[in-house]
Amino acid sequence: MAKNIAILGSTGSIGTQALEVTDKLNGKIKVTAISGGKNTNLLLEQAKKYNPKYVCVQSKDDAQILQNKLSGTKVLFGDEGLNVIASLNEIDLVLVALSGKTGLKPTITAIQNKKDIALANKETLVMAGDIVMRLAKENNVKILPVDSEHSAIFQCITNREAVKHLIITSSGGPFRTSSREEMEKADLSEALAHPRWKMGKKITVDSATLMNKGLEVIEAHHLFNFKYEDIKVIVHPQSYIHSAVEYNDGSIIAQIGNPSMHIPIQYALTYPERCEGVETESFNFIKASKFEFYKPDLDKFPALALAIDAGKKGGTYPVCMNAANEEAVFAFLENKIKFLQIYEITKKIYDSYTGIQNPSIDEILSEDEKVRTQTKELINKMRNL
Ligand code: MN
């Protein structure tokens, strides 16, 4: 029988690639619900092609327009629409491919309704990892990682008790070999020119500062329940090794493949099964030929250390760090600040922050909101100098 899935964020980078994955799975996966933000044209196109029972869009007006064009489909809107989809009886698995903090609430609703989660939204774990993982355990729900590094680790861990270290690889981003002067002058197009992976804008900028790797360390800490001291980051520019684990007998198991998000998406959707899918080309070791490794340069990429510090402090410290960074990245994307200011702003906000330990979801969301306001104020102040 087909697995019924909901894709939250179907018009984004992960969402569209997930639909491509389902195309090649011969009916193993039925797309029962999709949600998108403002790209109603693409959402409409997807709805016509996949014929889901439910479609959710951000605004009420867009929902009305879509409903008039889709007769057999129920069109929902807003946060409430996402909530409805996350609690539908007929859904087996929810792919959370929303960007930023919007992923948190629907993920929690889906877990409370005993849906397995394919999680592409790392902010959910960065903001509320303790709560999300506890709820998943209580509801006997699987959190299947879609992030390529975490999918790799998930595939490599067959005996959790015997794993000594997690080894997360990083491509090093577009500025791996750049000087500080070059980074100082870097514009949007340079920051968005990721050497290995094709992704959305926010995560691509995070990859250029290595903040993305810091968020991934926090994500790994929650997903696999490892201490921060036991999670290592190594720079591997070729991105062939997507991550690895070291066992206590000295064995290292790594997951290797062509850098394509199709593979981790598919594994999360078909788990525990493996099957032929959209990626048909074998990995070519001879063509790859070179596997290089470097220590991450924390002086050049201090965001990585900042994120790990926030993770170790716990409570709402990662919430603050994440919110300040996200607002700074948005400002950079709008050409309001320079590349290196993303870190400077995040650090400034973080250093003046006093967090809460063991926060509730409401506290997490209000701290998030508070920090975003402060960050926007700081950015405006800096621009007026
Ligand atoms: Mn990743």
PDB file of C-alpha atoms in Angstrom, residues 16-273:
ATOM      1  CA  THR A  16      10.241  20.418  -5.393  1.00  0.00           C
ATOM      2  CA  GLN A  17      13.038  17.842  -5.182  1.00  0.00           C
ATOM      3  CA  ALA A  18      10.813  15.655  -2.970  1.00  0.00           C
ATOM      4  CA  LEU A  19       8.129  15.691  -5.657  1.00  0.00           C
ATOM      5  CA  GLU A  20      10.770  14.673  -8.221  1.00  0.00           C
ATOM      6  CA  VAL A  21      11.679  11.787  -5.923  1.00  0.00           C
ATOM      7  CA  THR A  22       8.059  10.596  -5.665  1.00  0.00           C
ATOM      8  CA  ASP A  23       7.778  10.657  -9.485  1.00  0.00           C
ATOM      9  CA  LYS A  24      10.238   7.765  -9.694  1.00  0.00           C
ATOM     10  CA  LEU A  25       8.925   5.602  -6.882  1.00  0.00           C
ATOM     11  CA  ASN A  26       6.189   3.841  -8.859  1.00  0.00           C
ATOM     12  CA  GLY A  27       3.309   4.756  -6.616  1.00  0.00           C
ATOM     13  CA  LYS A  28       5.018   3.783  -3.331  1.00  0.00           C
ATOM     14  CA  ILE A  29       4.355   7.330  -2.128  1.00  0.00           C
ATOM     15  CA  LYS A  30       1.049   9.165  -2.493  1.00  0.00           C
ATOM     16  CA  VAL A  31       1.189  12.942  -2.125  1.00  0.00           C
ATOM     17  CA  THR A  32      -1.972  13.606  -0.114  1.00  0.00           C
ATOM     18  CA  ALA A  33      -1.307  17.191   0.948  1.00  0.00           C
ATOM     19  CA  ILE A  34       0.996  20.003  -0.115  1.00  0.00           C
ATOM     20  CA  SER A  35       1.594  23.475   1.260  1.00  0.00           C
ATOM     21  CA  GLY A  36       3.329  26.511  -0.153  1.00  0.00           C
ATOM     22  CA  GLY A  37       3.757  30.168   0.735  1.00  0.00           C
ATOM     23  CA  LYS A  38       3.179  32.780  -1.921  1.00  0.00           C
ATOM     24  CA  ASN A  39       4.199  30.953  -5.083  1.00  0.00           C
ATOM     25  CA  THR A  40       0.623  30.113  -6.015  1.00  0.00           C
ATOM     26  CA  ASN A  41       1.432  29.467  -9.682  1.00  0.00           C
ATOM     27  CA  LEU A  42       3.788  26.640  -8.824  1.00  0.00           C
ATOM     28  CA  LEU A  43       1.450  25.360  -6.124  1.00  0.00           C
ATOM     29  CA  LEU A  44      -1.392  25.231  -8.633  1.00  0.00           C
ATOM     30  CA  GLU A  45       0.789  23.413 -11.145  1.00  0.00           C
ATOM     31  CA  GLN A  46       1.790  20.885  -8.469  1.00  0.00           C
ATOM     32  CA  ALA A  47      -1.818  20.421  -7.359  1.00  0.00           C
ATOM     33  CA  LYS A  48      -2.890  19.681 -10.939  1.00  0.00           C
ATOM     34  CA  LYS A  49      -0.087  17.181 -11.442  1.00  0.00           C
ATOM     35  CA  TYR A  50      -0.260  15.305  -8.106  1.00  0.00           C
ATOM     36  CA  ASN A  51      -3.935  15.734  -7.342  1.00  0.00           C
ATOM     37  CA  PRO A  52      -3.571  15.969  -3.546  1.00  0.00           C
ATOM     38  CA  LYS A  53      -6.695  15.979  -1.357  1.00  0.00           C
ATOM     39  CA  TYR A  54      -5.443  19.091   0.458  1.00  0.00           C
ATOM     40  CA  VAL A  55      -3.509  22.178  -0.549  1.00  0.00           C
ATOM     41  CA  CYS A  56      -2.491  24.906   1.876  1.00  0.00           C
ATOM     42  CA  VAL A  57      -1.369  28.416   0.942  1.00  0.00           C
ATOM     43  CA  GLN A  58      -0.313  31.356   3.090  1.00  0.00           C
ATOM     44  CA  SER A  59      -3.078  33.920   2.542  1.00  0.00           C
ATOM     45  CA  LYS A  60      -6.849  33.661   2.524  1.00  0.00           C
ATOM     46  CA  ASP A  61      -7.113  35.555  -0.779  1.00  0.00           C
ATOM     47  CA  ASP A  62      -4.770  33.147  -2.533  1.00  0.00           C
ATOM     48  CA  ALA A  63      -6.717  30.235  -1.036  1.00  0.00           C
ATOM     49  CA  GLN A  64      -9.907  31.599  -2.608  1.00  0.00           C
ATOM     50  CA  ILE A  65      -8.260  31.954  -6.008  1.00  0.00           C
ATOM     51  CA  LEU A  66      -6.807  28.437  -5.840  1.00  0.00           C
ATOM     52  CA  GLN A  67     -10.072  26.902  -4.631  1.00  0.00           C
ATOM     53  CA  ASN A  68     -11.853  28.283  -7.690  1.00  0.00           C
ATOM     54  CA  LYS A  69      -9.340  26.514  -9.908  1.00  0.00           C
ATOM     55  CA  LEU A  70      -9.188  23.199  -8.017  1.00  0.00           C
ATOM     56  CA  SER A  71     -12.529  21.456  -7.690  1.00  0.00           C
ATOM     57  CA  GLY A  72     -11.569  18.099  -6.182  1.00  0.00           C
ATOM     58  CA  THR A  73      -9.143  19.576  -3.679  1.00  0.00           C
ATOM     59  CA  LYS A  74      -9.736  21.249  -0.334  1.00  0.00           C
ATOM     60  CA  VAL A  75      -7.744  24.480  -0.179  1.00  0.00           C
ATOM     61  CA  LEU A  76      -6.656  25.684   3.272  1.00  0.00           C
ATOM     62  CA  PHE A  77      -4.602  28.674   4.359  1.00  0.00           C
ATOM     63  CA  GLY A  78      -2.264  30.075   6.997  1.00  0.00           C
ATOM     64  CA  ASP A  79      -0.928  28.513  10.192  1.00  0.00           C
ATOM     65  CA  GLU A  80      -4.318  26.960  10.875  1.00  0.00           C
ATOM     66  CA  GLY A  81      -4.239  25.257   7.465  1.00  0.00           C
ATOM     67  CA  LEU A  82      -0.804  23.803   8.236  1.00  0.00           C
ATOM     68  CA  ASN A  83      -2.163  22.581  11.563  1.00  0.00           C
ATOM     69  CA  VAL A  84      -5.092  20.854   9.866  1.00  0.00           C
ATOM     70  CA  ILE A  85      -2.770  19.088   7.440  1.00  0.00           C
ATOM     71  CA  ALA A  86      -0.405  18.049  10.242  1.00  0.00           C
ATOM     72  CA  SER A  87      -3.291  16.367  12.073  1.00  0.00           C
ATOM     73  CA  LEU A  88      -5.046  14.583   9.166  1.00  0.00           C
ATOM     74  CA  ASN A  89      -5.875  10.950   9.875  1.00  0.00           C
ATOM     75  CA  GLU A  90      -4.976   9.781   6.399  1.00  0.00           C
ATOM     76  CA  ILE A  91      -1.376  11.051   6.512  1.00  0.00           C
ATOM     77  CA  ASP A  92       1.385   8.613   7.491  1.00  0.00           C
ATOM     78  CA  LEU A  93       4.365  10.913   7.205  1.00  0.00           C
ATOM     79  CA  VAL A  94       4.893  14.670   7.114  1.00  0.00           C
ATOM     80  CA  LEU A  95       7.861  16.068   5.233  1.00  0.00           C
ATOM     81  CA  VAL A  96       8.683  19.355   6.952  1.00  0.00           C
ATOM     82  CA  ALA A  97      10.460  21.376   4.283  1.00  0.00           C
ATOM     83  CA  LEU A  98       9.389  24.801   5.527  1.00  0.00           C
ATOM     84  CA  SER A  99      12.131  27.323   5.989  1.00  0.00           C
ATOM     85  CA  GLY A 100      13.076  28.933   9.313  1.00  0.00           C
ATOM     86  CA  LYS A 101      10.883  29.033  12.394  1.00  0.00           C
ATOM     87  CA  THR A 102       7.628  28.347  10.532  1.00  0.00           C
ATOM     88  CA  GLY A 103       8.497  24.651  10.724  1.00  0.00           C
ATOM     89  CA  LEU A 104       8.258  24.375  14.500  1.00  0.00           C
ATOM     90  CA  LYS A 105       4.526  24.396  15.246  1.00  0.00           C
ATOM     91  CA  PRO A 106       3.336  22.087  12.442  1.00  0.00           C
ATOM     92  CA  THR A 107       6.103  19.632  13.360  1.00  0.00           C
ATOM     93  CA  ILE A 108       4.886  19.514  16.949  1.00  0.00           C
ATOM     94  CA  THR A 109       1.269  19.102  15.841  1.00  0.00           C
ATOM     95  CA  ALA A 110       2.240  16.257  13.501  1.00  0.00           C
ATOM     96  CA  ILE A 111       4.178  14.491  16.269  1.00  0.00           C
ATOM     97  CA  GLN A 112       1.263  14.852  18.696  1.00  0.00           C
ATOM     98  CA  ASN A 113      -0.909  13.254  16.015  1.00  0.00           C
ATOM     99  CA  LYS A 114       1.557  10.365  15.748  1.00  0.00           C
ATOM    100  CA  LYS A 115       2.832  11.109  12.255  1.00  0.00           C
ATOM    101  CA  ASP A 116       6.384  10.152  11.381  1.00  0.00           C
ATOM    102  CA  ILE A 117       8.411  13.212  10.423  1.00  0.00           C
ATOM    103  CA  ALA A 118      10.866  13.616   7.577  1.00  0.00           C
ATOM    104  CA  LEU A 119      12.659  16.682   8.876  1.00  0.00           C
ATOM    105  CA  ALA A 120      14.375  19.080   6.506  1.00  0.00           C
ATOM    106  CA  ASN A 121      13.899  22.069   8.795  1.00  0.00           C
ATOM    107  CA  LYS A 122      16.889  22.212  11.147  1.00  0.00           C
ATOM    108  CA  GLU A 123      15.616  25.336  12.945  1.00  0.00           C
ATOM    109  CA  THR A 124      12.927  23.153  14.543  1.00  0.00           C
ATOM    110  CA  LEU A 125      15.599  21.199  16.434  1.00  0.00           C
ATOM    111  CA  VAL A 126      17.827  24.215  17.007  1.00  0.00           C
ATOM    112  CA  MET A 127      14.943  26.076  18.654  1.00  0.00           C
ATOM    113  CA  ALA A 128      13.188  23.271  20.470  1.00  0.00           C
ATOM    114  CA  GLY A 129      15.227  20.084  20.143  1.00  0.00           C
ATOM    115  CA  ASP A 130      14.657  18.927  23.717  1.00  0.00           C
ATOM    116  CA  ILE A 131      10.879  19.263  23.465  1.00  0.00           C
ATOM    117  CA  VAL A 132      10.590  17.861  19.934  1.00  0.00           C
ATOM    118  CA  MET A 133      12.687  14.772  20.690  1.00  0.00           C
ATOM    119  CA  ARG A 134      10.852  14.139  23.967  1.00  0.00           C
ATOM    120  CA  LEU A 135       7.463  14.387  22.244  1.00  0.00           C
ATOM    121  CA  ALA A 136       8.657  12.095  19.470  1.00  0.00           C
ATOM    122  CA  LYS A 137       9.666   9.491  22.035  1.00  0.00           C
ATOM    123  CA  GLU A 138       6.399   9.799  23.982  1.00  0.00           C
ATOM    124  CA  ASN A 139       4.337   9.460  20.813  1.00  0.00           C
ATOM    125  CA  ASN A 140       6.494   6.694  19.374  1.00  0.00           C
ATOM    126  CA  VAL A 141       7.176   8.758  16.277  1.00  0.00           C
ATOM    127  CA  LYS A 142      10.233   8.571  14.052  1.00  0.00           C
ATOM    128  CA  ILE A 143      12.161  11.733  13.189  1.00  0.00           C
ATOM    129  CA  LEU A 144      13.831  10.888   9.882  1.00  0.00           C
ATOM    130  CA  PRO A 145      16.555  13.370   8.960  1.00  0.00           C
ATOM    131  CA  VAL A 146      16.563  14.887   5.476  1.00  0.00           C
ATOM    132  CA  ASP A 147      19.620  17.087   6.040  1.00  0.00           C
ATOM    133  CA  SER A 148      22.315  15.223   4.075  1.00  0.00           C
ATOM    134  CA  GLU A 149      24.815  15.024   6.954  1.00  0.00           C
ATOM    135  CA  HIS A 150      22.238  13.706   9.375  1.00  0.00           C
ATOM    136  CA  SER A 151      20.835  11.284   6.850  1.00  0.00           C
ATOM    137  CA  ALA A 152      24.399  10.018   6.417  1.00  0.00           C
ATOM    138  CA  ILE A 153      24.880   9.589  10.176  1.00  0.00           C
ATOM    139  CA  PHE A 154      21.454   7.979  10.494  1.00  0.00           C
ATOM    140  CA  GLN A 155      22.476   5.450   7.838  1.00  0.00           C
ATOM    141  CA  CYS A 156      25.854   4.798   9.510  1.00  0.00           C
ATOM    142  CA  ILE A 157      24.561   4.243  13.061  1.00  0.00           C
ATOM    143  CA  THR A 158      23.553   0.609  13.385  1.00  0.00           C
ATOM    144  CA  ASN A 159      24.664   0.255  17.006  1.00  0.00           C
ATOM    145  CA  ARG A 160      24.238   3.531  18.888  1.00  0.00           C
ATOM    146  CA  GLU A 161      25.883   2.315  22.083  1.00  0.00           C
ATOM    147  CA  ALA A 162      29.152   1.535  20.315  1.00  0.00           C
ATOM    148  CA  VAL A 163      29.486   4.878  18.511  1.00  0.00           C
ATOM    149  CA  LYS A 164      32.226   7.080  19.959  1.00  0.00           C
ATOM    150  CA  HIS A 165      32.074  10.154  17.725  1.00  0.00           C
ATOM    151  CA  LEU A 166      29.964  11.711  15.028  1.00  0.00           C
ATOM    152  CA  ILE A 167      31.963  13.220  12.190  1.00  0.00           C
ATOM    153  CA  ILE A 168      30.070  15.919  10.292  1.00  0.00           C
ATOM    154  CA  THR A 169      31.586  17.010   7.017  1.00  0.00           C
ATOM    155  CA  SER A 170      31.411  20.517   5.583  1.00  0.00           C
ATOM    156  CA  SER A 171      32.270  21.626   2.068  1.00  0.00           C
ATOM    157  CA  GLY A 172      33.794  24.773   3.572  1.00  0.00           C
ATOM    158  CA  GLY A 173      31.438  26.943   1.521  1.00  0.00           C
ATOM    159  CA  PRO A 174      32.294  29.440  -1.226  1.00  0.00           C
ATOM    160  CA  PHE A 175      34.830  31.357   0.939  1.00  0.00           C
ATOM    161  CA  ARG A 176      36.905  28.384   2.060  1.00  0.00           C
ATOM    162  CA  THR A 177      40.038  29.687   0.352  1.00  0.00           C
ATOM    163  CA  SER A 178      39.153  33.409   0.409  1.00  0.00           C
ATOM    164  CA  SER A 179      41.029  35.987   2.433  1.00  0.00           C
ATOM    165  CA  ARG A 180      39.291  38.123   5.031  1.00  0.00           C
ATOM    166  CA  GLU A 181      39.593  41.101   2.667  1.00  0.00           C
ATOM    167  CA  GLU A 182      37.764  39.176  -0.029  1.00  0.00           C
ATOM    168  CA  MET A 183      35.061  38.160   2.435  1.00  0.00           C
ATOM    169  CA  GLU A 184      34.774  41.763   3.575  1.00  0.00           C
ATOM    170  CA  LYS A 185      33.834  42.786   0.037  1.00  0.00           C
ATOM    171  CA  ALA A 186      31.761  39.709  -0.796  1.00  0.00           C
ATOM    172  CA  ASP A 187      28.425  40.483  -2.389  1.00  0.00           C
ATOM    173  CA  LEU A 188      25.245  38.456  -2.575  1.00  0.00           C
ATOM    174  CA  SER A 189      26.117  36.554  -5.739  1.00  0.00           C
ATOM    175  CA  GLU A 190      29.444  35.395  -4.281  1.00  0.00           C
ATOM    176  CA  ALA A 191      27.824  34.270  -1.035  1.00  0.00           C
ATOM    177  CA  LEU A 192      25.144  32.431  -2.984  1.00  0.00           C
ATOM    178  CA  ALA A 193      27.630  30.633  -5.243  1.00  0.00           C
ATOM    179  CA  HIS A 194      27.807  27.419  -3.249  1.00  0.00           C
ATOM    180  CA  PRO A 195      30.394  25.065  -4.737  1.00  0.00           C
ATOM    181  CA  ARG A 196      28.600  21.740  -4.125  1.00  0.00           C
ATOM    182  CA  TRP A 197      24.954  21.857  -3.134  1.00  0.00           C
ATOM    183  CA  LYS A 198      21.949  23.508  -4.735  1.00  0.00           C
ATOM    184  CA  MET A 199      19.790  24.907  -1.927  1.00  0.00           C
ATOM    185  CA  GLY A 200      17.536  27.764  -0.826  1.00  0.00           C
ATOM    186  CA  LYS A 201      18.982  31.236  -0.237  1.00  0.00           C
ATOM    187  CA  LYS A 202      18.946  31.350   3.567  1.00  0.00           C
ATOM    188  CA  ILE A 203      20.772  28.059   3.983  1.00  0.00           C
ATOM    189  CA  THR A 204      23.237  28.952   1.216  1.00  0.00           C
ATOM    190  CA  VAL A 205      24.268  32.133   3.040  1.00  0.00           C
ATOM    191  CA  ASP A 206      24.517  30.108   6.268  1.00  0.00           C
ATOM    192  CA  SER A 207      26.822  27.724   4.416  1.00  0.00           C
ATOM    193  CA  ALA A 208      29.063  30.634   3.445  1.00  0.00           C
ATOM    194  CA  THR A 209      29.489  31.743   7.091  1.00  0.00           C
ATOM    195  CA  LEU A 210      29.587  28.098   8.319  1.00  0.00           C
ATOM    196  CA  MET A 211      26.662  28.961  10.594  1.00  0.00           C
ATOM    197  CA  ASN A 212      24.874  26.158   8.769  1.00  0.00           C
ATOM    198  CA  LYS A 213      27.438  23.694  10.124  1.00  0.00           C
ATOM    199  CA  GLY A 214      26.936  25.073  13.618  1.00  0.00           C
ATOM    200  CA  LEU A 215      23.172  24.608  13.319  1.00  0.00           C
ATOM    201  CA  GLU A 216      23.847  21.080  12.078  1.00  0.00           C
ATOM    202  CA  VAL A 217      25.968  20.266  15.134  1.00  0.00           C
ATOM    203  CA  ILE A 218      23.029  21.301  17.342  1.00  0.00           C
ATOM    204  CA  GLU A 219      20.692  19.284  15.128  1.00  0.00           C
ATOM    205  CA  ALA A 220      22.932  16.201  15.451  1.00  0.00           C
ATOM    206  CA  HIS A 221      23.157  16.630  19.229  1.00  0.00           C
ATOM    207  CA  HIS A 222      19.370  16.367  19.481  1.00  0.00           C
ATOM    208  CA  LEU A 223      18.696  13.776  16.786  1.00  0.00           C
ATOM    209  CA  PHE A 224      21.290  11.268  17.940  1.00  0.00           C
ATOM    210  CA  ASN A 225      21.682  12.270  21.583  1.00  0.00           C
ATOM    211  CA  PHE A 226      25.432  12.949  21.527  1.00  0.00           C
ATOM    212  CA  LYS A 227      27.357  15.363  23.713  1.00  0.00           C
ATOM    213  CA  TYR A 228      28.782  18.364  21.862  1.00  0.00           C
ATOM    214  CA  GLU A 229      32.289  17.176  22.751  1.00  0.00           C
ATOM    215  CA  ASP A 230      31.652  13.996  20.746  1.00  0.00           C
ATOM    216  CA  ILE A 231      30.582  15.735  17.542  1.00  0.00           C
ATOM    217  CA  LYS A 232      33.463  16.671  15.239  1.00  0.00           C
ATOM    218  CA  VAL A 233      33.373  18.882  12.162  1.00  0.00           C
ATOM    219  CA  ILE A 234      35.825  18.391   9.309  1.00  0.00           C
ATOM    220  CA  VAL A 235      36.046  20.338   6.083  1.00  0.00           C
ATOM    221  CA  HIS A 236      35.829  18.093   3.024  1.00  0.00           C
ATOM    222  CA  PRO A 237      35.570  20.340  -0.040  1.00  0.00           C
ATOM    223  CA  GLN A 238      34.485  17.592  -2.442  1.00  0.00           C
ATOM    224  CA  SER A 239      31.388  16.719  -0.349  1.00  0.00           C
ATOM    225  CA  TYR A 240      31.566  13.065  -1.354  1.00  0.00           C
ATOM    226  CA  ILE A 241      31.558  11.873   2.240  1.00  0.00           C
ATOM    227  CA  HIS A 242      28.304  13.248   3.593  1.00  0.00           C
ATOM    228  CA  SER A 243      29.250  12.423   7.184  1.00  0.00           C
ATOM    229  CA  ALA A 244      30.554   9.482   9.207  1.00  0.00           C
ATOM    230  CA  VAL A 245      30.552   7.824  12.608  1.00  0.00           C
ATOM    231  CA  GLU A 246      33.457   6.413  14.551  1.00  0.00           C
ATOM    232  CA  TYR A 247      32.869   3.207  16.530  1.00  0.00           C
ATOM    233  CA  ASN A 248      34.662   2.334  19.753  1.00  0.00           C
ATOM    234  CA  ASP A 249      36.684  -0.414  18.037  1.00  0.00           C
ATOM    235  CA  GLY A 250      38.296   2.129  15.699  1.00  0.00           C
ATOM    236  CA  SER A 251      36.070   1.498  12.688  1.00  0.00           C
ATOM    237  CA  ILE A 252      34.739   4.499  10.845  1.00  0.00           C
ATOM    238  CA  ILE A 253      31.606   4.071   8.744  1.00  0.00           C
ATOM    239  CA  ALA A 254      30.977   6.860   6.251  1.00  0.00           C
ATOM    240  CA  GLN A 255      28.145   7.450   3.833  1.00  0.00           C
ATOM    241  CA  ILE A 256      29.364   8.398   0.373  1.00  0.00           C
ATOM    242  CA  GLY A 257      27.574   9.453  -2.781  1.00  0.00           C
ATOM    243  CA  ASN A 258      27.130  12.143  -5.377  1.00  0.00           C
ATOM    244  CA  PRO A 259      26.089  15.390  -3.678  1.00  0.00           C
ATOM    245  CA  SER A 260      22.375  15.300  -4.459  1.00  0.00           C
ATOM    246  CA  MET A 261      19.559  16.040  -2.013  1.00  0.00           C
ATOM    247  CA  HIS A 262      17.395  13.493  -3.835  1.00  0.00           C
ATOM    248  CA  ILE A 263      19.165  10.687  -1.985  1.00  0.00           C
ATOM    249  CA  PRO A 264      18.533  11.786   1.629  1.00  0.00           C
ATOM    250  CA  ILE A 265      14.993  12.915   0.724  1.00  0.00           C
ATOM    251  CA  GLN A 266      14.217   9.544  -0.803  1.00  0.00           C
ATOM    252  CA  TYR A 267      15.691   7.617   2.137  1.00  0.00           C
ATOM    253  CA  ALA A 268      13.499   9.548   4.571  1.00  0.00           C
ATOM    254  CA  LEU A 269      10.401   8.935   2.430  1.00  0.00           C
ATOM    255  CA  THR A 270      10.929   5.213   1.809  1.00  0.00           C
ATOM    256  CA  TYR A 271      12.610   4.306   5.139  1.00  0.00           C
ATOM    257  CA  PRO A 272      13.285   1.560   6.129  1.00  0.00           C
ATOM    258  CA  GLU A 273      13.135   0.421   2.509  1.00  0.00           C
TER     259      GLU A 273
END
